[in-house]
Every structure is written in C-alpha cells, then in structure tokens.
Coordinates of N, CA and C in Angstrom, one line a residue:
M1 N 7.9 -23.8 -18.7 CA 6.8 -24.5 -17.7 C 5.4 -23.8 -18.0
N2 N 4.4 -24.5 -17.9 CA 3.0 -24.0 -17.8 C 2.7 -23.6 -16.4
E3 N 1.4 -22.9 -16.4 CA 0.9 -22.4 -15.2 C 1.0 -23.4 -13.9
Q4 N 0.5 -24.6 -14.2 CA 0.4 -25.5 -13.2 C 1.8 -25.9 -12.7
E5 N 2.7 -26.1 -13.7 CA 4.0 -26.5 -13.4 C 4.7 -25.5 -12.5
Y6 N 4.5 -24.3 -12.8 CA 5.2 -23.1 -12.0 C 4.7 -23.2 -10.6
D7 N 3.3 -23.3 -10.4 CA 2.8 -23.3 -9.1 C 3.3 -24.5 -8.4
Q8 N 3.4 -25.6 -8.9 CA 3.9 -26.8 -8.3 C 5.4 -26.7 -7.9
R9 N 6.2 -26.0 -8.7 CA 7.6 -25.9 -8.3 C 7.7 -25.0 -7.1
L10 N 6.9 -23.9 -7.1 CA 6.8 -22.9 -5.9 C 6.1 -23.6 -4.7
R11 N 5.4 -24.6 -4.9 CA 4.4 -25.2 -3.9 C 3.4 -24.1 -3.4
I12 N 2.9 -23.6 -4.5 CA 1.8 -22.6 -4.2 C 0.5 -23.0 -5.1
E13 N -0.6 -22.3 -4.7 CA -1.8 -22.5 -5.5 C -2.4 -21.1 -5.9
T14 N -2.3 -20.7 -7.1 CA -2.7 -19.3 -7.4 C -3.4 -19.3 -8.8
I15 N -3.7 -20.4 -9.3 CA -4.2 -20.5 -10.9 C -5.8 -20.0 -10.8
E16 N -6.5 -20.6 -9.9 CA -8.0 -20.4 -10.1 C -8.4 -18.9 -10.0
M17 N -9.1 -18.4 -11.0 CA -9.7 -17.1 -10.9 C -10.9 -17.0 -10.1
Q18 N -11.3 -16.0 -9.3 CA -12.4 -15.9 -8.5 C -13.0 -14.5 -8.6
H19 N -14.1 -14.3 -8.3 CA -14.8 -13.0 -8.5 C -15.4 -12.4 -7.2
L20 N -14.7 -12.6 -6.2 CA -15.0 -12.2 -4.7 C -15.2 -10.9 -4.6
Y21 N -14.7 -10.0 -5.5 CA -14.7 -8.6 -5.4 C -16.0 -7.9 -6.0
S22 N -16.9 -8.8 -6.3 CA -18.1 -8.1 -7.1 C -18.9 -7.2 -6.1
V23 N -18.9 -7.4 -4.8 CA -19.6 -6.5 -4.0 C -18.9 -5.2 -3.6
F24 N -17.6 -5.2 -4.2 CA -16.9 -3.8 -3.9 C -16.7 -3.2 -5.3
S25 N -17.4 -2.1 -5.5 CA -17.5 -1.5 -6.8 C -16.1 -1.0 -7.3
H26 N -15.3 -0.7 -6.4 CA -14.0 0.0 -6.7 C -12.8 -1.1 -6.8
Y27 N -13.2 -2.4 -6.6 CA -12.1 -3.5 -6.7 C -12.5 -4.5 -7.7
N28 N -11.5 -4.8 -8.5 CA -11.9 -5.8 -9.6 C -11.5 -7.2 -9.2
R29 N -11.8 -8.2 -10.1 CA -11.9 -9.6 -9.8 C -10.3 -10.0 -9.6
Y30 N -10.1 -11.1 -8.9 CA -8.8 -11.7 -8.8 C -8.4 -12.4 -10.1
E31 N -7.3 -12.0 -10.5 CA -6.7 -12.7 -11.8 C -5.2 -12.4 -11.7
P32 N -4.4 -13.5 -11.5 CA -2.9 -13.4 -11.4 C -2.2 -13.1 -12.7
T33 N -1.2 -12.4 -12.7 CA -0.4 -12.2 -13.8 C 0.2 -13.5 -14.3
P34 N 0.1 -13.8 -15.6 CA 0.6 -15.0 -16.1 C 2.0 -15.2 -15.9
Y35 N 2.4 -16.4 -15.6 CA 3.9 -16.6 -15.4 C 4.7 -16.3 -16.5
A36 N 4.1 -16.5 -17.7 CA 4.9 -16.1 -19.0 C 5.1 -14.8 -19.1
A37 N 4.1 -14.0 -18.7 CA 4.3 -12.4 -18.7 C 5.4 -12.0 -17.8
L38 N 5.3 -12.6 -16.6 CA 6.4 -12.3 -15.5 C 7.8 -12.7 -16.0
D39 N 8.0 -13.8 -16.7 CA 9.2 -14.2 -17.3 C 9.7 -13.1 -18.2
E40 N 8.8 -12.7 -19.2 CA 9.3 -11.6 -20.1 C 9.6 -10.3 -19.4
L41 N 8.8 -9.9 -18.4 CA 9.1 -8.7 -17.7 C 10.5 -8.8 -17.1
C42 N 10.8 -9.8 -16.4 CA 12.1 -10.0 -15.6 C 13.3 -10.3 -16.7
E43 N 13.1 -10.5 -17.9 CA 14.1 -10.6 -18.9 C 14.6 -9.2 -19.3
T44 N 13.8 -8.2 -19.2 CA 14.0 -6.8 -19.6 C 14.3 -5.9 -18.4
Y45 N 13.4 -6.1 -17.4 CA 13.4 -5.1 -16.3 C 14.0 -6.0 -15.0
L46 N 15.0 -5.5 -14.5 CA 15.7 -6.3 -13.4 C 15.3 -5.8 -12.0
F47 N 14.9 -6.7 -11.3 CA 14.7 -6.5 -9.8 C 16.0 -6.8 -9.1
Q48 N 16.3 -6.2 -8.0 CA 17.5 -6.6 -7.2 C 17.3 -6.9 -5.9
K49 N 18.2 -7.6 -5.2 CA 18.0 -8.2 -3.9 C 17.7 -7.1 -2.9
Q50 N 18.2 -5.9 -3.1 CA 17.9 -4.8 -2.1 C 16.5 -4.1 -2.3
D51 N 15.8 -4.5 -3.3 CA 14.5 -3.9 -3.6 C 13.5 -4.2 -2.6
T52 N 12.6 -3.4 -2.3 CA 11.3 -3.8 -1.5 C 10.2 -3.5 -2.5
V53 N 9.5 -4.5 -2.9 CA 8.4 -4.5 -3.8 C 7.1 -4.5 -3.2
I54 N 6.0 -3.7 -3.5 CA 4.7 -3.8 -3.0 C 3.9 -4.2 -4.1
D55 N 3.2 -5.1 -3.9 CA 2.0 -5.7 -4.8 C 0.7 -5.3 -4.3
F56 N 0.0 -4.3 -4.9 CA -1.3 -4.0 -4.4 C -2.4 -4.9 -5.2
G57 N -3.3 -5.4 -4.3 CA -4.1 -6.4 -4.8 C -3.5 -7.7 -5.1
C58 N -2.6 -8.2 -4.2 CA -1.8 -9.3 -4.5 C -2.5 -10.7 -4.6
G59 N -3.7 -10.7 -4.2 CA -4.5 -12.0 -4.3 C -3.8 -13.0 -3.5
K60 N -3.5 -14.2 -4.2 CA -2.9 -15.3 -3.6 C -1.5 -15.3 -3.3
G61 N -0.8 -14.2 -4.0 CA 0.6 -13.9 -3.8 C 1.6 -14.5 -4.9
R62 N 1.1 -14.7 -6.1 CA 1.9 -15.3 -7.2 C 3.0 -14.4 -7.4
L63 N 2.9 -13.1 -7.7 CA 4.0 -12.2 -8.0 C 5.0 -12.2 -6.8
N64 N 4.5 -12.2 -5.5 CA 5.4 -12.2 -4.4 C 6.3 -13.3 -4.4
F65 N 5.7 -14.5 -4.5 CA 6.6 -15.8 -4.5 C 7.6 -15.9 -5.7
Y66 N 7.1 -15.4 -7.0 CA 7.9 -15.5 -8.0 C 9.1 -14.5 -7.9
L67 N 8.9 -13.3 -7.4 CA 10.1 -12.3 -7.4 C 11.0 -12.7 -6.2
H68 N 10.4 -13.2 -5.1 CA 11.3 -13.6 -4.0 C 12.1 -14.8 -4.4
D69 N 11.5 -15.8 -5.2 CA 12.4 -17.0 -5.6 C 13.3 -16.6 -6.5
R70 N 13.1 -15.6 -7.5 CA 14.0 -15.4 -8.5 C 15.1 -14.4 -8.1
F71 N 14.7 -13.4 -7.4 CA 15.7 -12.3 -7.0 C 16.1 -12.2 -5.6
D72 N 15.3 -12.9 -4.6 CA 15.6 -12.9 -3.3 C 15.3 -11.4 -2.7
C73 N 14.4 -10.7 -3.3 CA 14.1 -9.4 -2.8 C 12.9 -9.5 -1.8
S74 N 12.7 -8.4 -1.1 CA 11.7 -8.3 -0.2 C 10.3 -7.9 -1.0
V75 N 9.3 -8.5 -0.6 CA 8.1 -8.3 -1.3 C 6.9 -8.2 -0.3
I76 N 6.0 -7.2 -0.4 CA 5.0 -7.1 0.5 C 3.6 -7.1 -0.3
G77 N 2.8 -8.1 0.0 CA 1.5 -8.2 -0.7 C 0.4 -7.5 0.1
I78 N -0.3 -6.6 -0.5 CA -1.4 -5.9 0.1 C -2.7 -6.5 -0.5
E79 N -3.6 -7.1 0.3 CA -4.9 -7.7 -0.1 C -5.9 -7.4 0.9
M80 N -7.1 -6.8 0.4 CA -8.2 -6.5 1.3 C -9.1 -7.6 1.6
N81 N -9.3 -8.7 0.6 CA -10.1 -9.7 0.7 C -9.5 -10.9 1.7
G82 N -10.4 -11.2 2.7 CA -9.9 -12.0 3.8 C -9.5 -13.4 3.3
Q83 N -10.4 -13.9 2.3 CA -10.2 -15.2 1.7 C -8.8 -15.3 1.0
F84 N -8.5 -14.3 0.2 CA -7.3 -14.3 -0.6 C -6.1 -14.1 0.4
Y85 N -6.3 -13.3 1.3 CA -5.2 -13.1 2.3 C -4.9 -14.4 3.0
E86 N -5.9 -15.2 3.4 CA -5.6 -16.5 4.1 C -4.9 -17.4 3.1
D87 N -5.4 -17.5 1.8 CA -4.7 -18.3 0.8 C -3.2 -17.9 0.6
A88 N -3.0 -16.6 0.6 CA -1.6 -16.2 0.5 C -0.7 -16.6 1.7
I89 N -1.3 -16.5 2.9 CA -0.6 -17.1 4.1 C -0.4 -18.6 4.0
R90 N -1.3 -19.4 3.6 CA -1.2 -20.8 3.3 C 0.0 -21.1 2.3
N91 N -0.2 -20.3 1.2 CA 0.9 -20.5 0.2 C 2.3 -20.2 0.8
M92 N 2.4 -19.2 1.6 CA 3.7 -18.8 2.1 C 4.2 -19.9 3.0
G93 N 3.4 -20.6 3.8 CA 3.9 -21.7 4.6 C 4.4 -22.8 3.7
N94 N 3.6 -23.2 2.6 CA 4.1 -24.2 1.7 C 5.3 -23.9 0.9
Y95 N 5.4 -22.5 0.5 CA 6.6 -22.2 -0.2 C 7.9 -22.2 0.6
Q96 N 7.8 -21.7 1.9 CA 8.9 -21.7 2.7 C 9.3 -23.1 3.1
S97 N 8.4 -24.1 3.1 CA 8.8 -25.5 3.4 C 9.7 -26.1 2.3
R98 N 9.6 -25.5 1.2 CA 10.5 -26.2 0.1 C 12.1 -26.0 0.2
R99 N 12.4 -25.1 1.0 CA 13.8 -24.8 1.2 C 14.1 -23.9 2.2
K100 N 15.2 -23.6 2.7 CA 15.5 -22.6 3.7 C 15.3 -21.3 3.3
R101 N 14.6 -20.5 4.2 CA 14.3 -19.2 3.8 C 15.5 -18.3 3.6
R102 N 15.6 -17.6 2.5 CA 16.7 -16.7 2.3 C 16.5 -15.3 2.9
S103 N 17.4 -14.4 2.6 CA 17.4 -13.1 3.3 C 16.3 -12.2 3.0
G104 N 15.9 -12.3 1.7 CA 14.7 -11.5 1.2 C 13.5 -11.8 2.0
G105 N 12.7 -10.8 2.4 CA 11.5 -10.9 3.3 C 10.3 -11.1 2.5
L106 N 9.3 -12.0 2.9 CA 8.0 -12.0 2.4 C 7.0 -11.5 3.4
R107 N 6.0 -10.7 3.1 CA 5.1 -10.3 4.0 C 3.7 -10.1 3.3
F108 N 2.6 -10.5 4.0 CA 1.3 -10.1 3.4 C 0.5 -9.5 4.5
E109 N -0.2 -8.4 4.1 CA -1.0 -7.6 4.9 C -2.4 -7.5 4.4
Q110 N -3.4 -7.8 5.4 CA -4.8 -7.6 4.9 C -5.2 -6.2 5.2
A111 N -5.5 -5.3 4.1 CA -5.7 -3.9 4.3 C -6.4 -3.4 3.1
Y112 N -7.1 -2.4 3.2 CA -7.5 -1.6 2.0 C -6.3 -0.9 1.5
A113 N -6.1 -1.0 0.2 CA -4.9 -0.5 -0.4 C -4.8 1.1 -0.1
E114 N -5.9 1.8 -0.3 CA -5.9 3.2 -0.2 C -5.6 3.7 1.4
Q115 N -5.8 2.7 2.3 CA -5.5 3.2 3.7 C -4.1 2.6 4.1
Y116 N -3.4 2.0 3.3 CA -2.1 1.4 3.7 C -1.0 2.5 3.7
V117 N -0.3 2.5 4.7 CA 0.9 3.5 4.9 C 2.1 2.9 4.3
I118 N 2.6 3.7 3.3 CA 3.8 3.1 2.4 C 5.0 3.2 3.2
P119 N 5.7 2.1 3.5 CA 6.9 2.1 4.2 C 8.1 2.7 3.4
D120 N 9.0 3.6 4.0 CA 10.0 4.4 3.4 C 11.0 3.5 2.7
E121 N 11.0 2.2 2.9 CA 12.0 1.5 2.2 C 11.5 1.0 0.8
A122 N 10.2 1.0 0.6 CA 9.6 0.5 -0.6 C 10.0 1.3 -1.9
N123 N 10.4 0.7 -2.9 CA 10.9 1.4 -4.1 C 10.3 1.0 -5.4
K124 N 9.6 -0.1 -5.3 CA 8.8 -0.6 -6.6 C 7.4 -1.0 -6.3
F125 N 6.5 -0.6 -7.1 CA 5.1 -1.0 -6.8 C 4.4 -1.5 -8.1
Y126 N 3.7 -2.6 -7.7 CA 3.2 -3.4 -8.9 C 1.7 -3.3 -8.8
F127 N 1.1 -3.0 -10.1 CA -0.4 -2.9 -10.2 C -0.8 -3.8 -11.5
F128 N -1.7 -4.6 -11.3 CA -2.4 -5.3 -12.5 C -3.9 -4.9 -12.3
N129 N -4.2 -3.7 -12.5 CA -5.6 -3.1 -12.5 C -6.4 -3.6 -11.4
P130 N -6.0 -3.6 -10.1 CA -6.6 -4.2 -9.0 C -7.9 -3.4 -8.5
F131 N -7.9 -2.1 -9.0 CA -8.9 -1.2 -8.5 C -9.3 -0.1 -9.4
S132 N -10.2 0.8 -9.0 CA -10.6 1.9 -9.8 C -9.5 3.0 -9.9
S133 N -9.6 3.9 -10.8 CA -8.7 4.9 -10.9 C -8.7 5.9 -9.7
Q134 N -9.9 5.9 -9.1 CA -9.9 6.8 -8.0 C -9.1 6.3 -6.8
I135 N -9.0 5.0 -6.6 CA -8.2 4.4 -5.5 C -6.7 4.4 -6.0
F136 N -6.4 4.2 -7.2 CA -5.0 4.3 -7.7 C -4.5 5.8 -7.4
M137 N -5.3 6.7 -7.7 CA -4.9 8.1 -7.6 C -4.5 8.4 -6.0
K138 N -5.3 7.8 -5.0 CA -5.0 7.9 -3.7 C -3.7 7.2 -3.3
I139 N -3.5 6.1 -3.9 CA -2.2 5.3 -3.5 C -0.9 5.9 -4.1
V140 N -1.2 6.5 -5.4 CA 0.1 7.4 -5.9 C 0.4 8.5 -4.9
D141 N -0.7 9.1 -4.5 CA -0.4 10.3 -3.6 C 0.3 9.7 -2.3
H142 N -0.1 8.7 -1.8 CA 0.6 8.0 -0.7 C 2.1 7.8 -0.9
I143 N 2.2 7.2 -2.1 CA 3.7 7.0 -2.5 C 4.5 8.1 -2.6
L144 N 3.9 9.2 -3.0 CA 4.6 10.5 -3.1 C 4.8 11.1 -1.8
D145 N 3.8 10.9 -0.7 CA 4.0 11.3 0.6 C 5.3 10.7 1.1
S146 N 5.4 9.4 0.9 CA 6.5 8.6 1.3 C 7.8 9.1 0.8
V147 N 7.8 9.4 -0.5 CA 9.0 9.9 -1.1 C 9.4 11.3 -0.6
E148 N 8.4 12.1 -0.2 CA 8.7 13.4 0.4 C 9.3 13.2 1.8
R149 N 9.0 12.1 2.5 CA 9.4 11.9 3.8 C 10.9 11.3 3.7
S150 N 11.1 10.4 2.7 CA 12.4 9.7 2.6 C 12.8 9.8 1.1
S151 N 13.5 10.7 0.6 CA 13.8 10.8 -0.8 C 14.5 9.6 -1.4
R152 N 13.9 9.2 -2.5 CA 14.5 8.0 -3.2 C 13.8 7.9 -4.5
S153 N 14.4 7.1 -5.5 CA 13.8 6.9 -6.8 C 12.8 5.7 -6.6
V154 N 11.6 5.8 -7.2 CA 10.6 4.8 -7.1 C 10.0 4.5 -8.5
D155 N 9.7 3.2 -8.7 CA 9.0 2.8 -10.0 C 7.7 2.2 -9.7
L156 N 6.8 2.6 -10.7 CA 5.4 1.9 -10.8 C 5.5 1.0 -12.0
I157 N 5.1 -0.2 -11.8 CA 5.0 -1.2 -12.8 C 3.5 -1.5 -13.1
L158 N 3.1 -1.2 -14.3 CA 1.7 -1.5 -14.6 C 1.6 -2.6 -15.6
Y159 N 0.9 -3.5 -15.3 CA 0.5 -4.6 -16.3 C -0.9 -4.5 -16.8
Y160 N -1.0 -4.5 -18.1 CA -2.4 -4.2 -18.7 C -2.9 -2.9 -18.3
P161 N -2.0 -1.9 -18.6 CA -2.5 -0.5 -18.0 C -3.6 0.0 -18.6
T162 N -4.5 0.7 -17.8 CA -5.7 1.3 -18.3 C -5.2 2.7 -18.6
D163 N -6.2 3.3 -19.6 CA -5.9 4.7 -20.0 C -6.0 5.7 -18.8
E164 N -6.9 5.4 -17.9 CA -7.2 6.2 -16.8 C -5.9 6.3 -15.9
Y165 N -5.3 5.2 -15.7 CA -4.1 5.1 -14.8 C -2.9 6.0 -15.5
R166 N -2.8 5.7 -16.8 CA -1.7 6.3 -17.5 C -1.9 7.9 -17.7
E167 N -3.1 8.2 -17.9 CA -3.4 9.7 -18.2 C -3.2 10.4 -16.8
Y168 N -3.6 9.7 -15.7 CA -3.3 10.4 -14.4 C -1.9 10.6 -14.1
L169 N -1.0 9.6 -14.4 CA 0.4 9.7 -14.2 C 1.0 10.6 -15.1
E170 N 0.6 10.8 -16.2 CA 1.4 11.6 -17.2 C 0.9 13.0 -17.1
R171 N -0.3 13.3 -16.7 CA -0.7 14.7 -16.7 C -0.8 15.3 -15.3
H172 N -0.8 14.5 -14.2 CA -0.9 15.1 -12.9 C 0.1 14.7 -11.9
T173 N 1.2 14.0 -12.3 CA 2.2 13.6 -11.3 C 3.5 13.9 -11.9
V174 N 4.6 13.6 -11.0 CA 5.9 13.9 -11.5 C 6.5 12.6 -11.9
F175 N 5.7 11.6 -12.2 CA 6.2 10.3 -12.7 C 6.5 10.4 -14.4
D176 N 7.6 9.9 -14.8 CA 7.8 9.7 -16.2 C 7.8 8.3 -16.7
Q177 N 7.4 8.0 -17.9 CA 7.5 6.7 -18.4 C 8.9 6.4 -18.9
V178 N 9.4 5.4 -18.4 CA 10.7 4.9 -18.7 C 11.0 3.7 -19.6
D179 N 9.9 2.9 -19.6 CA 10.1 1.7 -20.4 C 8.6 1.2 -20.8
E180 N 8.5 0.4 -21.8 CA 7.3 -0.3 -22.2 C 7.8 -1.7 -22.6
I181 N 7.2 -2.7 -22.1 CA 7.6 -4.0 -22.5 C 6.4 -4.8 -23.1
R182 N 6.4 -5.0 -24.4 CA 5.3 -5.6 -25.1 C 5.5 -7.1 -25.1
L183 N 4.5 -7.8 -24.8 CA 4.5 -9.3 -24.7 C 4.5 -10.0 -26.0
Q184 N 5.5 -10.8 -26.3 CA 5.7 -11.4 -27.6 C 4.4 -12.3 -27.8
D185 N 4.1 -12.3 -29.1 CA 2.8 -13.1 -29.6 C 1.5 -12.6 -29.1
L186 N 1.6 -11.7 -28.2 CA 0.2 -11.2 -27.6 C -0.2 -9.8 -28.0
Y187 N 0.9 -8.9 -28.0 CA 0.7 -7.5 -28.2 C 0.1 -7.2 -29.5
D188 N 0.4 -7.8 -30.5 CA -0.1 -7.5 -31.7 C -1.6 -7.8 -31.9
K189 N -2.1 -8.8 -31.1 CA -3.6 -9.0 -31.0 C -4.3 -8.2 -29.9
N190 N -3.6 -7.7 -28.9 CA -4.1 -7.0 -27.9 C -3.1 -6.1 -27.3
H191 N -3.3 -4.7 -27.6 CA -2.2 -3.8 -27.2 C -2.1 -3.6 -25.8
D192 N -3.1 -4.2 -24.9 CA -3.1 -4.0 -23.5 C -2.1 -5.1 -22.9
E193 N -1.6 -5.9 -23.8 CA -0.7 -7.0 -23.2 C 0.7 -6.4 -23.2
R194 N 1.0 -5.7 -22.2 CA 2.3 -5.0 -22.0 C 2.4 -4.5 -20.6
F195 N 3.7 -4.3 -20.2 CA 4.0 -3.6 -18.9 C 4.5 -2.2 -19.3
V196 N 4.1 -1.3 -18.5 CA 4.7 0.1 -18.7 C 5.2 0.5 -17.4
I197 N 6.3 1.0 -17.3 CA 7.1 1.4 -16.2 C 7.2 2.9 -16.1
Y198 N 6.8 3.4 -14.9 CA 7.0 4.8 -14.6 C 8.0 5.1 -13.5
R199 N 8.6 6.1 -13.5 CA 9.7 6.3 -12.5 C 9.6 7.8 -12.0
F200 N 9.7 7.9 -10.7 CA 10.1 9.2 -10.1 C 11.4 9.3 -9.6
D201 N 12.3 10.1 -10.2 CA 13.7 10.2 -9.8 C 14.0 11.7 -9.2
P202 N 14.2 11.8 -7.8 CA 14.3 13.1 -7.3 C 15.6 13.8 -7.8
N203 N 16.6 13.1 -8.1 CA 17.8 13.6 -8.7 C 17.6 14.3 -10.1
K204 N 16.7 13.7 -10.8 CA 16.4 14.5 -12.2 C 15.8 15.8 -12.0
L205 N 14.9 15.9 -10.9 CA 14.3 17.2 -10.7 C 15.3 18.2 -10.3
L206 N 16.2 17.7 -9.4 CA 17.3 18.7 -8.9 C 18.2 19.1 -10.0
Q207 N 18.5 18.2 -10.9 CA 19.4 18.5 -12.0 C 18.8 19.5 -12.9
N208 N 17.4 19.5 -13.0 CA 16.7 20.5 -13.7 C 16.4 21.7 -13.1
G209 N 16.8 21.8 -11.8 CA 16.7 23.1 -10.9 C 15.3 23.2 -10.3
Y210 N 14.7 22.0 -10.0 CA 13.4 22.1 -9.4 C 13.5 21.4 -8.0
E211 N 12.6 21.9 -7.1 CA 12.5 21.2 -5.8 C 11.2 20.2 -6.0
Y212 N 11.4 19.1 -5.4 CA 10.3 18.0 -5.6 C 8.9 18.6 -5.2
S213 N 8.8 19.3 -4.1 CA 7.6 19.7 -3.6 C 7.0 20.9 -4.5
D214 N 7.8 21.6 -5.1 CA 7.3 22.5 -6.2 C 6.7 21.8 -7.2
E215 N 7.3 20.8 -7.8 CA 6.8 20.1 -8.9 C 5.5 19.4 -8.6
R216 N 5.4 18.9 -7.4 CA 4.2 18.1 -6.9 C 3.0 19.1 -6.8
N217 N 3.3 20.3 -6.3 CA 2.2 21.3 -6.2 C 1.7 21.7 -7.5
K218 N 2.6 21.6 -8.6 CA 2.1 22.1 -9.9 C 1.2 21.0 -10.4
G219 N 1.3 19.7 -10.1 CA 0.5 18.6 -10.5 C -0.9 18.7 -10.0

C-alpha cells in the first residue's frame, strides 16, 4: 500500500507535512515516519500487546495508530502543538469508528516533551528527531528517573538518528545499542535511513556486579 492507501485503511489523515514548529527553535517540523519504514521496522523489531510505547513529537498520530492496529499495544502520543494535537484527537475518533476498540489503549497528551512525567509502565520510546539534542537529553534523564522508581528494561527507538543523539546515549548514559535496521533501497543512498535501537537492561548491570544508580552517576 502507498501512503494514501494506508491512511485510508486506518481512517486517519497524516500525510501532509507542515512547518508549524518554525517559531520554536528547539522543535523540528512535522514529518511522519513513512509507512514503508514502519513496515520494515516491525518485520525485525517486534512490539508486544503488553508494551506501552511513547511517541515524542507524535504529530497527527501515525505511529500510534499503526502500532495499535498491528500489535494492539498501548501507545501514548506526546505533542506540544495544539493544531497537531487536535488533528490526532480527530484521527482517533475516525480510527475507532472503523471497528470495536480492542484492549490496547490509545492516548494523546498536549505537553512539552521535556515537561512530561514518564509513566512507570512505559517501556518503549520512539523518536524521529522531533527536537534538539538538549531536549532529548532532558527526556532521557526523565526516562532514567522513571526506571529508577520502577526497575524495568526500556528501549529507545531512533529513526533517522542524529549524531548528537547517538553520541549522548553512547558516551553519557547506561543505554547500549542492541540493533540497527537499515531500510532497503534507501540506506545505500542515505545512511540516515535506518532505525537504531538502544536498550537499558537493569539485569545486565546486576549480572556485571553494578548497581544502576552507581552506573548512572558515572555518566
């Protein structure tokens, strides 16, 4: 299916790119992850029904509806722009009208990402370069605060990852890269066309004789 056909099947509207973030220097323009890229991601990296995924800078909610439809997992979209938030809410109404709602939850919240309190059940976090590295660092710190409150393994899923995001994770945090998914027919022309997965696993630290708080303080 092409982009339009995917949107029509889900009864949502997410295709049009907009530049409403131009007045916010730390936030980037709205651009949804291509459906073809999401298909490739989910052929390799499996989401599960019990997952709670947070999409930072969710825009109109494409990722949210895609994952909920495919895996029936809970997905929370965080969007600071009021227009995009309203678009996501309207899409949710249209999406839910196509069939009975299943057990996985859909939720959208209008908030600045760096001010959002991470729920302790969230275990996967998605980023398509929605904001500056400074904001990204704050969010990662909030995620680690949540892990310290409620110990669990968490994954960060980066699409089109920036060098700044990756350098911060690899040099200053307890996250390890566990996978890289290169998009067919695109990666050879543009090496940014990939997903990179980072994971924090508290059990791995314990197996190596470390306490989580000790490792975090070292970062």
